[in-house]
Coordinates of C-alpha atoms and ligand atoms in Angstrom, one line a residue:
X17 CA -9.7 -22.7 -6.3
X18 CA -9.4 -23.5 -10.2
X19 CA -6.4 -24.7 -11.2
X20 CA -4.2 -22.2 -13.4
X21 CA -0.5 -21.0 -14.4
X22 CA 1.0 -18.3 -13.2
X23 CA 3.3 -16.6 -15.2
X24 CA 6.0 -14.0 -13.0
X25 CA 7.8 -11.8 -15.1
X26 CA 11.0 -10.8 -13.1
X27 CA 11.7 -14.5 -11.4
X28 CA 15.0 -13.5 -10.1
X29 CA 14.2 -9.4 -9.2
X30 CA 14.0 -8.5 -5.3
X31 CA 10.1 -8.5 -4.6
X32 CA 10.1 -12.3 -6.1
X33 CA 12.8 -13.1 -3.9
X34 CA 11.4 -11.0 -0.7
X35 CA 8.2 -11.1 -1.0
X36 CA 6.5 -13.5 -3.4
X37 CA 8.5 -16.6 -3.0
X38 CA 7.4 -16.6 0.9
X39 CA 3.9 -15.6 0.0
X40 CA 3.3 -18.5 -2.2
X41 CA 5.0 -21.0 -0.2
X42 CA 2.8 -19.7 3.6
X43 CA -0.5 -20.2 1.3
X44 CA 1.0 -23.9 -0.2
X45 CA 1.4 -25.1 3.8
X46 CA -1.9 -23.5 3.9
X47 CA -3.5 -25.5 1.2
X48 CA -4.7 -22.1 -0.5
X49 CA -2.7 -23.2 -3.6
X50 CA -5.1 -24.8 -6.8
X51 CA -4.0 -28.4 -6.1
X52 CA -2.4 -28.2 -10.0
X53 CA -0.3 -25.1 -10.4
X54 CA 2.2 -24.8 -12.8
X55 CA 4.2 -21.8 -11.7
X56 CA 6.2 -20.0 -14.8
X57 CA 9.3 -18.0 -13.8
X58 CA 11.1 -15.6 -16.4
X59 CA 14.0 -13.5 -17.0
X60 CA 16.5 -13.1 -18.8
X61 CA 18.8 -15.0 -16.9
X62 CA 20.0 -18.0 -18.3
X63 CA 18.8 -20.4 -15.7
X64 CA 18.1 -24.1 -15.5
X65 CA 15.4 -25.2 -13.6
X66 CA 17.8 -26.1 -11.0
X67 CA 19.4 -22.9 -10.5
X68 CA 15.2 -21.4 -9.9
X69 CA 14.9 -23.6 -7.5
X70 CA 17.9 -23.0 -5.9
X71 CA 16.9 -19.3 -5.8
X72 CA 13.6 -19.9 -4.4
X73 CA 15.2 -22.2 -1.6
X74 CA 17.5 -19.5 -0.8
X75 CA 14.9 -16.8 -0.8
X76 CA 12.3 -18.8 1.7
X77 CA 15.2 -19.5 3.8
X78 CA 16.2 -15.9 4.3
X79 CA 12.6 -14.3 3.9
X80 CA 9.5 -16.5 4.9
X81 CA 7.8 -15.7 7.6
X82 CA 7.5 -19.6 8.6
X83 CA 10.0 -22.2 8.6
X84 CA 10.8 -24.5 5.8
X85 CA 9.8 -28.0 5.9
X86 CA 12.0 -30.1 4.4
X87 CA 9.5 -32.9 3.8
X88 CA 7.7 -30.3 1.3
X89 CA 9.7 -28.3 -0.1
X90 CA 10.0 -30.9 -2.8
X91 CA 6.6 -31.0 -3.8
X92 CA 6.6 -27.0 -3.3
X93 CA 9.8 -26.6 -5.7
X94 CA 8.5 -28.6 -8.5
X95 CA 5.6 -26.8 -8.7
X96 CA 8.1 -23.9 -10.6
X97 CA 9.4 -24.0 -14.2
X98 CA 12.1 -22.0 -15.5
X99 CA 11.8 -20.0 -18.5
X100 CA 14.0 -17.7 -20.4
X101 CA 12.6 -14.5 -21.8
X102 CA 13.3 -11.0 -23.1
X103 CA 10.3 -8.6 -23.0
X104 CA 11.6 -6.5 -26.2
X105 CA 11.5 -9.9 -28.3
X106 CA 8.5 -10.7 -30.3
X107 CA 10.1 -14.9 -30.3
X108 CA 10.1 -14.7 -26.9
X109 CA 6.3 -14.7 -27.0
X110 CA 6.0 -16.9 -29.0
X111 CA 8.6 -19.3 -27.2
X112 CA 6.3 -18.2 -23.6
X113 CA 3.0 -19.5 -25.4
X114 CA 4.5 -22.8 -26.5
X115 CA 5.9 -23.4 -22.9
X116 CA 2.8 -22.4 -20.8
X117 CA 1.1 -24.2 -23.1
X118 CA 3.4 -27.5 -22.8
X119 CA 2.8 -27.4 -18.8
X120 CA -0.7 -26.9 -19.2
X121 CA -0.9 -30.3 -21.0
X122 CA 1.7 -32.4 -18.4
X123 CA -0.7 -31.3 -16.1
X124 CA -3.5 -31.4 -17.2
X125 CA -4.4 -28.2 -16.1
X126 CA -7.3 -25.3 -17.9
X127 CA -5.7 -22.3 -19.9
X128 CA -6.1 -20.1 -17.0
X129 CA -3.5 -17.6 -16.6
X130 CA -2.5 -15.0 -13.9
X131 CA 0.4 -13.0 -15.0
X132 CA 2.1 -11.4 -12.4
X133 CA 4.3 -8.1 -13.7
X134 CA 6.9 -7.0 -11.7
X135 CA 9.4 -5.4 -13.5
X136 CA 10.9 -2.1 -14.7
X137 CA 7.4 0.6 -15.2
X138 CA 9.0 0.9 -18.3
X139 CA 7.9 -2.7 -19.9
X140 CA 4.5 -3.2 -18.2
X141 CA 2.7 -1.8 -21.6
X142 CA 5.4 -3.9 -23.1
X143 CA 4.5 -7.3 -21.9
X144 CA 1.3 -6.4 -22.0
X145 CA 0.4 -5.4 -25.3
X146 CA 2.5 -8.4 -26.7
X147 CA 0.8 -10.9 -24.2
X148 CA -2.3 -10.3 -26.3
X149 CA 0.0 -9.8 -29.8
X150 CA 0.9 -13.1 -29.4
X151 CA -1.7 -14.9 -28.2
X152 CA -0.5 -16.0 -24.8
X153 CA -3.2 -13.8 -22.9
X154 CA -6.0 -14.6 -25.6
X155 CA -7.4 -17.9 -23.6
X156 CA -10.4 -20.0 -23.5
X157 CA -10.7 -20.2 -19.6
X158 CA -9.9 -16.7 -17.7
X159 CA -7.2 -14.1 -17.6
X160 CA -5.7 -11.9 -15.3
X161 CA -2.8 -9.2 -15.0
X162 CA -1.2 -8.2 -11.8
X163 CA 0.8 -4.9 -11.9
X164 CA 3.2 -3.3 -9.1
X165 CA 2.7 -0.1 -8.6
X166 CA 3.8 3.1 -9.5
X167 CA 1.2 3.1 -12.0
X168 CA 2.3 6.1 -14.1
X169 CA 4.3 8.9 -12.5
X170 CA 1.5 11.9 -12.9
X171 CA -2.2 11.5 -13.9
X172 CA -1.6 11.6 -17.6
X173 CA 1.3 8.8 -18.0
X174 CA -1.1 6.7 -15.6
X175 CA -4.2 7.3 -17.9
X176 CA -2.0 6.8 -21.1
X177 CA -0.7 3.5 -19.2
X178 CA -3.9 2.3 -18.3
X179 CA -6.2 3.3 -21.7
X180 CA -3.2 0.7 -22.9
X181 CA -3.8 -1.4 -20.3
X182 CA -7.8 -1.6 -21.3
X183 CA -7.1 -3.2 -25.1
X184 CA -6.0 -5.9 -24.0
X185 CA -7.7 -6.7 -20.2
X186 CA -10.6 -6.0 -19.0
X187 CA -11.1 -3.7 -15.7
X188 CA -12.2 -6.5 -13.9
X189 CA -8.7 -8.5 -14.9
X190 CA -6.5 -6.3 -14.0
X191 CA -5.1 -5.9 -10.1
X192 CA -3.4 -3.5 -9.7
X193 CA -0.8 -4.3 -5.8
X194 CA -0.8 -2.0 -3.2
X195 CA 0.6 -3.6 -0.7
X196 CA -0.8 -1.7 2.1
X197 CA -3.6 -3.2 0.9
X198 CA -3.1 -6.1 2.1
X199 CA -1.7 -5.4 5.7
X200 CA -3.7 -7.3 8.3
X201 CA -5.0 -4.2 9.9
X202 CA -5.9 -2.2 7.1
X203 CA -7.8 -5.2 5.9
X204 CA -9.4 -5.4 9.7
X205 CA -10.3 -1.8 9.6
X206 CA -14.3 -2.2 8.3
X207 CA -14.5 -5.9 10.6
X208 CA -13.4 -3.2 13.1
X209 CA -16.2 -1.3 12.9
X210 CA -19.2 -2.8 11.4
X211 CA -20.0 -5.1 13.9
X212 CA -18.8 -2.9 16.8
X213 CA -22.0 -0.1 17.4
X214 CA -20.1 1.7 20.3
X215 CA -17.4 2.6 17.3
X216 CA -20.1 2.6 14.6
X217 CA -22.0 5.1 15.8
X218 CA -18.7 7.3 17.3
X219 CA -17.4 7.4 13.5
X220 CA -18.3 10.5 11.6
X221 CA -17.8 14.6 12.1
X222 CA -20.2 14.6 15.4
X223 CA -18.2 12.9 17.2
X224 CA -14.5 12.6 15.7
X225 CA -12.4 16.1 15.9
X226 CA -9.4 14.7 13.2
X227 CA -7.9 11.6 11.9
X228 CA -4.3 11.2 11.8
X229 CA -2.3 9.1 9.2
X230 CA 0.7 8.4 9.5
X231 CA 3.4 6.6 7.7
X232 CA 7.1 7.2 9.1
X233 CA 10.6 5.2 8.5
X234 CA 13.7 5.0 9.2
X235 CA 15.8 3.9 6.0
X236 CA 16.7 6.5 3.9
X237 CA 16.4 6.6 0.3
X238 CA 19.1 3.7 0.3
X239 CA 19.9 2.0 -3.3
X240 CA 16.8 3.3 -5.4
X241 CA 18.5 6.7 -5.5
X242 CA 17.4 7.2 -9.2
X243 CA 13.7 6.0 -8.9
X244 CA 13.2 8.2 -5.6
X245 CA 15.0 11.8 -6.7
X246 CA 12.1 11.9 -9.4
X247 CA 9.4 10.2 -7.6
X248 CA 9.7 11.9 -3.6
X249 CA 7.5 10.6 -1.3
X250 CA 4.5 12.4 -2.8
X251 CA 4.4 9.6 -5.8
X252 CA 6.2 7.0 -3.4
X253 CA 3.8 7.0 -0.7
X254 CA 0.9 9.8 -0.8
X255 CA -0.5 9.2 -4.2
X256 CA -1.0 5.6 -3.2
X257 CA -0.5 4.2 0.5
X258 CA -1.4 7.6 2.2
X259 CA -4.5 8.0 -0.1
X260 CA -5.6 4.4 0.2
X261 CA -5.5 4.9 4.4
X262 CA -7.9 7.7 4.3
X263 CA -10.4 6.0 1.8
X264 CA -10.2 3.2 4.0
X265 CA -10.7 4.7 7.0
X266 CA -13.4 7.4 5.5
X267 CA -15.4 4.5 4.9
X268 CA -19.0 3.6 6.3
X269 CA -19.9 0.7 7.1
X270 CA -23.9 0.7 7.9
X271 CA -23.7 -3.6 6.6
X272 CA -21.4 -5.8 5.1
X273 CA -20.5 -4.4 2.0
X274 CA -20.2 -6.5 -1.7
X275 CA -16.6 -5.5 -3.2
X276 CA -18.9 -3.6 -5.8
X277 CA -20.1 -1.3 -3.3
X278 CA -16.7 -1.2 -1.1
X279 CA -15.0 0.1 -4.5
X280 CA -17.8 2.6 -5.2
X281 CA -17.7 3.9 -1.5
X282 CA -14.0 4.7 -2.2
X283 CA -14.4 6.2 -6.0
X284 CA -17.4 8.4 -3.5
X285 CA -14.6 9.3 -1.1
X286 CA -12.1 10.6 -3.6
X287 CA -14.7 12.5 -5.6
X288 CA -15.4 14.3 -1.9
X289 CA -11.7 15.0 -1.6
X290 CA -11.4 18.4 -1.7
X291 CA -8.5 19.8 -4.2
X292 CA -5.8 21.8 -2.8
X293 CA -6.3 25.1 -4.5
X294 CA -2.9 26.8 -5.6
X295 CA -3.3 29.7 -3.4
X296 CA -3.7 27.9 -0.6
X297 CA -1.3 25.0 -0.6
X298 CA 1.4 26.5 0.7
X299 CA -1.5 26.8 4.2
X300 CA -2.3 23.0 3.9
X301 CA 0.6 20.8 2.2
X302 CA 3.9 20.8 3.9
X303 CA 7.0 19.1 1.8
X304 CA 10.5 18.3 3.7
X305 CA 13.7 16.6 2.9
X306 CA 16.1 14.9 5.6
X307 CA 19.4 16.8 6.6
X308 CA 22.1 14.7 8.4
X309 CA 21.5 13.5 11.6
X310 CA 21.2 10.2 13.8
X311 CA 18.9 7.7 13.6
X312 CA 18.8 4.6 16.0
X313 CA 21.6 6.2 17.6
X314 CA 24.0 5.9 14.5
X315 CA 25.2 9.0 12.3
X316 CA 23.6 9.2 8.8
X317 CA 24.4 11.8 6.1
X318 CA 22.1 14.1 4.4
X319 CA 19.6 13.3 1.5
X320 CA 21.7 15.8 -0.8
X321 CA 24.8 13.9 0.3
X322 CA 23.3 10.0 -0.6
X323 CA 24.6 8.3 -3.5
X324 CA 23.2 8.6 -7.1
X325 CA 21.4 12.0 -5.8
X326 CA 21.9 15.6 -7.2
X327 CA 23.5 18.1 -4.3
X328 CA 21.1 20.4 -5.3
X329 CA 18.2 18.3 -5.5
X330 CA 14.5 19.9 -3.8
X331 CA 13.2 16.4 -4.0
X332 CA 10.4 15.9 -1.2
X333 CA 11.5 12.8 1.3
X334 CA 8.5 13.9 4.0
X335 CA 5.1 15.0 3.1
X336 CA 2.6 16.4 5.4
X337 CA -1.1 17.9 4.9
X338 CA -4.4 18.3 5.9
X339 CA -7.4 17.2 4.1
X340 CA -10.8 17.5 4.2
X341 CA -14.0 15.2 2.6
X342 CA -16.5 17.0 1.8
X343 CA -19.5 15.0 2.6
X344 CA -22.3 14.1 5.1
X345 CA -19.9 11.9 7.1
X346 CA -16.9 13.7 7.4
X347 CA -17.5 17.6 6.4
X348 CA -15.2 20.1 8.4
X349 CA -13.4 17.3 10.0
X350 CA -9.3 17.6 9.2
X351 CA -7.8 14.4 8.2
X352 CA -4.0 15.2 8.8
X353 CA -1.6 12.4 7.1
X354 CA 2.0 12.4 6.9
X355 CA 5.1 10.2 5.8
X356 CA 9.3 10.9 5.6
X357 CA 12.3 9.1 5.4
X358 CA 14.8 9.1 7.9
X359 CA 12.3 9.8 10.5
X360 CA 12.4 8.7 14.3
X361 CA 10.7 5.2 14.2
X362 CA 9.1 2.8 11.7
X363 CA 5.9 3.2 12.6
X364 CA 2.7 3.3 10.3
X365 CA -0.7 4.7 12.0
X366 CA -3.9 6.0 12.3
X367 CA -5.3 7.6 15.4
X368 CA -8.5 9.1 15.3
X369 CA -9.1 11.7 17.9
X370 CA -12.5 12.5 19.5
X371 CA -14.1 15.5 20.5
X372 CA -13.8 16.5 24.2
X373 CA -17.3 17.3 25.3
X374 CA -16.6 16.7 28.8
X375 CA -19.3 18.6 30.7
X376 CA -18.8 22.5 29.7
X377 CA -19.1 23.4 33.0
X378 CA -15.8 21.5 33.9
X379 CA -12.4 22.4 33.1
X380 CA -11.3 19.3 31.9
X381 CA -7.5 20.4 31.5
X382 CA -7.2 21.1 35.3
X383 CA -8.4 17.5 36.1
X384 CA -6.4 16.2 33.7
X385 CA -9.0 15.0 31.2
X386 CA -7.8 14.4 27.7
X387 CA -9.5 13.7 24.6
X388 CA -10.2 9.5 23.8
X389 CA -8.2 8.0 21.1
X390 CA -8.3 5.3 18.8
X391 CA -5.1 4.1 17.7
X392 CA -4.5 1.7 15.2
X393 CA -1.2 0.2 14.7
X394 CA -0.5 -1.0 11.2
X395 CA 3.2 -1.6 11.4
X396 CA 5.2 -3.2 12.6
X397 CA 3.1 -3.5 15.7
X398 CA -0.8 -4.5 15.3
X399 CA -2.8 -3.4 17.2
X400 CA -6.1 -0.8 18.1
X401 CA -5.7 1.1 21.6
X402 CA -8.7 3.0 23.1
X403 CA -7.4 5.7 25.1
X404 CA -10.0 6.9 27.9
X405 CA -9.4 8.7 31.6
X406 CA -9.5 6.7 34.6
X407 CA -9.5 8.5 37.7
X408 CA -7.0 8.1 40.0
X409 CA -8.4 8.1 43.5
X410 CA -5.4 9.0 45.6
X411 CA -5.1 12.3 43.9
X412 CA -8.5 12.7 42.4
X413 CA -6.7 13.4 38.9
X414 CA -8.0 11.5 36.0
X415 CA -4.9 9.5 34.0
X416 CA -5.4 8.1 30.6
X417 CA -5.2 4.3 30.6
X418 CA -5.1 2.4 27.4
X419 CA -7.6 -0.3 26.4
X420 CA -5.7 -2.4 23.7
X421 CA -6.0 -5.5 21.7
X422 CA -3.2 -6.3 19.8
X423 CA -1.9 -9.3 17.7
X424 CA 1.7 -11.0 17.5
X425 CA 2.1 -10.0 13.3
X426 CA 4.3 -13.2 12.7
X427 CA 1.3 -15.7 13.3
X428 CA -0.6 -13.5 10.5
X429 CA -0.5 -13.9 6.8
X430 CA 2.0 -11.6 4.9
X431 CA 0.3 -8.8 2.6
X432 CA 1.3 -10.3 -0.1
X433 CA -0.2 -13.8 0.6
X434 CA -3.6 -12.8 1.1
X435 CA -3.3 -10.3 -1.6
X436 CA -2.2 -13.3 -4.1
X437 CA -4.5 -15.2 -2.5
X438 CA -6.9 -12.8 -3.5
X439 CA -5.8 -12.6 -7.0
X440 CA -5.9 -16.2 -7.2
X441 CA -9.8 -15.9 -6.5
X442 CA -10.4 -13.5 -9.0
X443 CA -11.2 -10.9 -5.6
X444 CA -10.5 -7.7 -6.2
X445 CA -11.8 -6.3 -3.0
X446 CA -8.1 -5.1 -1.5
X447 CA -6.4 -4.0 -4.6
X448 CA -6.5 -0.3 -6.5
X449 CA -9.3 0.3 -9.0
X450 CA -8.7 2.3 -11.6
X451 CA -11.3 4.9 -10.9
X452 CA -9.6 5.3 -7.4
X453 CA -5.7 5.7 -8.8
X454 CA -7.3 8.1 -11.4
X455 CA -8.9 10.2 -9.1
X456 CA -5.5 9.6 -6.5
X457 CA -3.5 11.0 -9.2
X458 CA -6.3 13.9 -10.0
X459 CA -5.7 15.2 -6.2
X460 CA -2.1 14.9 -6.6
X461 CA -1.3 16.4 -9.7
X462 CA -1.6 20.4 -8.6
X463 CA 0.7 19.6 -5.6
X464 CA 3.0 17.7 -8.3
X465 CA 3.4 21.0 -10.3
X466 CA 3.9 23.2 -7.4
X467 CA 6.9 20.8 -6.3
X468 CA 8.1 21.1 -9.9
X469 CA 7.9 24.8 -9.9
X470 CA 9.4 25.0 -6.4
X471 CA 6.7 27.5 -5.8
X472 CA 6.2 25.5 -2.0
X473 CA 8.7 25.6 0.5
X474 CA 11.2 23.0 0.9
X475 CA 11.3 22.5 5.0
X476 CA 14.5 20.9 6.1
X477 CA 14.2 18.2 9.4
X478 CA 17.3 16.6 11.5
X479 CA 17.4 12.9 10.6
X480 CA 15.9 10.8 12.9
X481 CA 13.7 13.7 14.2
X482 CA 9.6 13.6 13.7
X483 CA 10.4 15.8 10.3
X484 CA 9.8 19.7 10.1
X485 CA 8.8 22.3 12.5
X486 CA 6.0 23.0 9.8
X487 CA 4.6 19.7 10.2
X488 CA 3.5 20.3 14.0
X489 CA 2.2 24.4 13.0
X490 CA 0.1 22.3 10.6
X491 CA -2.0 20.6 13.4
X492 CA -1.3 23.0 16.2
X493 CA -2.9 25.6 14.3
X494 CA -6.0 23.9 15.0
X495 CA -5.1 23.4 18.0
X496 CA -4.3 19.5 17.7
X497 CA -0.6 17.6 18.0
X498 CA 0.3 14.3 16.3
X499 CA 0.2 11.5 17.7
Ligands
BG6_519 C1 7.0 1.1 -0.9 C2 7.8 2.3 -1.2 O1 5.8 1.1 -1.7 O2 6.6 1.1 0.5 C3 9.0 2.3 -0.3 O3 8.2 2.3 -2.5 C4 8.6 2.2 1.2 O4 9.8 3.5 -0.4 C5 7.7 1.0 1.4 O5 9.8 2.0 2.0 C6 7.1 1.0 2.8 O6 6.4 -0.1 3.0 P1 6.1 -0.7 4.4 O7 5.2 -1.9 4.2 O8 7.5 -1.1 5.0 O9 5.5 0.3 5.2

């Protein structure tokens, strides 16, 4: 891997603490750092390089995956330099370029820089535009930008952001995180199949009768209480993981697959997505929000009654619907996916469910045959089930019986490492192309303005249930059930 600097804007925010502190440190007692890194924390903090790495310390400690080794961590630490910086001052450019530039020559190192955003939405054109203003982005070797999501908050502000974006990076240098991305099994979903034939040739419409996808939690909206009352989980979670999930499970695999194609198979998959026509939404898209209940066996109050949010608020905190792909794989198939707040368990899935030919002149019911299953856990477990029917010879009943492989998810790399990793690399494989967040945003946008115009339903759910009533008429009217 070349050697580089990378430049994180928001050193002391959450995600650095949570998230990419661990990350970078699992991939250093990997050796999948450069072996020269000059790392460039910033904020407007007024830190010494002490206090960073006093941070950082306190943030492996609590959030790494691995334990620390104190033999290391020295070499780790002083990989990171402290720098302060305000992102609405054109000095502080000025005084960025000067200091990457100093490292750069104590070590030695080529002017290649991966800036890492995460910060408010509100400064990402910002920094960015100003990067290249000032020079700092305008370098000799190469040049990337990493930005959190949400990227816009409806398909114009996202094509506004990123025709800003596209002065001053190329398509190709900018990664855009979304973490699901990066989740072991989401990643393992096309080594799943392309070198399995048995589930090669089961995946398309002649075989598969629906795919489920879903995405459930338990916290509620917790301290982002201004962020989530505008977003709901349509922009939190649908527009992005939930959309993400289907392209990656619509996929076909017939080889191994270049990132080029891999991104142009998914831009193919949206394109097939068919829109939610107004008149018929209310049919197909379901929207809930959480009403006081228990979850894990403790009381919690109602989404209305959470801090920082309106009592009268309609904002969505579950989403349902079914959708369809409109093309030679998947045509007439539904692909059901759902998400909420405040639901029973933490659990993210797919489960694809197949047809039950069982011979016609059966009655499979009455023996107890029930339609095979994959299941794919995502989180937190990991893990792909086959459900099949075994008969049971004392009763001559067939029982399903689970066929599973599953993983222990501390022993794996974090999303985030592999997707820095990744980054690092200049791969670009697992991360959201702009053709696919444009075309997320195009599906989403109708369902957007009917939430704004309340013209859909708001379906109220028990906390810690499995959301709204409405949820299950969505599948059982085709005479399916979630799984
Ligand atoms: C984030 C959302 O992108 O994903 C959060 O903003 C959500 O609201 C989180 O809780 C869920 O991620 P995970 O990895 O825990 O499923």
């Amino acid at each position: 891997m070349q050697d580089m600097s990378f430049v994180l804007f928001g050193a002391s925010g959450d995600l650095a603490k949570r998230k990419l502190y661990p990350a970078l440190y699992n991939l250093f007692l990997e050796g999948k750092m450069p072996s020269s890194i000059s790392v460039v924390g910033l904020g407007r903090k007024p830190f010494t390089n002490e206090d960073f790495h006093a941070l950082i310390k306190e943030a492996l400690e609590t959030f790494s995956r691995t334990d620390i080794e104190p033999s290391n961590l020295k070499e780790f630490l002083d990989k990171f330099r402290y720098c302060i910086f305000d992102a609405t001052k054109q000095e502080s450019y000025k005084d960025l370029q000067d200091f990457i530039e100093s490292r750069e020559s104590e070590l030695n190192i080529p002017d290649n820089r991966l800036f890492y955003l995460s910060v408010s939405p509100k400064l990402v054109e910002l920094i960015a535009t100003n990067l290249h203003k000032n020079g700092v982005s305008q370098t000799k070797g190469w040049k990337r930008l990493i930005v959190e999501k949400p990227f816009g908050s409806d398909l114009k502000s996202a094509q506004e952001l990123n025709a800003s974006l596209k002065q001053v990076f190329d398509e190709e240098e900018i990664f855009r995180i979304d973490h699901y991305l990066g989740k072991p099994m989401v990643q393992n979903l096309e080594s799943l199949i392309r070198p399995n034939p048995i589930l090669k040739s089961l995946w398309d419409h002649q075989q598969i009768a629906n795919v489920q996808i879903t995405a459930s939690e338990t916290v509620g909206v917790g301290t982002r209480a201004s962020y989530y009352d505008h977003a709901g989980a349509i922009r939190d979670m649908v527009q992005n993981h939930l959309l993400q999930l289907v392209m990656m499970t619509a996929l076909h695999h017939p080889k191994k697959q270049s990132p080029k194609e891999i991104e142009e198979n998914k831009k193919e998959i949206m394109e097939s997505l068919r829109p939610v026509a107004k008149d018929e939404m209310a049919n197909h898209v379901i929207r809930g929000q959480y009403e006081a209940g228990e979850v894990n066996g403790e009381g919690v109050k109602a989404y209305r009654d959470e801090e920082g949010i309106e009592s009268s608020s309609n904002n969505d905190t579950f989403f349902a619907a079914r959708l369809f792909i409109d093309n030679e794989y998947w045509k007439g198939i539904p692909f059901y996916i759902r998400t909420g707040k405040r639901m029973a368990e933490k659990s993210t899935h797919i489960v694809i469910e197949f047809k039950n030919e069982a011979d016609e002149t059966d009655n499979p019911e009455e023996e107890g045959i029930v339609s095979n299953l994959l299941e794919i856990q995502i989180n937190p477990a990991e893990s792909v089930s086959l459900r099949v029917n075994i008969m049971d010879q004392t009763n001559q009943q067939f029982e399903p019986a689970f066929i599973t492989f599953s993983k222990n998810p501390s022993s794996q790399p974090e999303a985030y490492e592999r997707l820095l990793n990744d980054a690092m690399q200049g791969n670009s494989t697992y991360f959201a192309h702009w053709n696919e967040v444009e075309l997320s945003w195009k599906w989403v946008q109708p369902i957007l303005e009917a939430f704004q115009d309340d013209a859909l339903p708001l379906h109220t759910y028990p906390a810690g249930s499995e959301g709204p009533e409405a949820s299950h008429q969505l599948l059982s009217e085709d005479g399916f059930q979630w799984y």
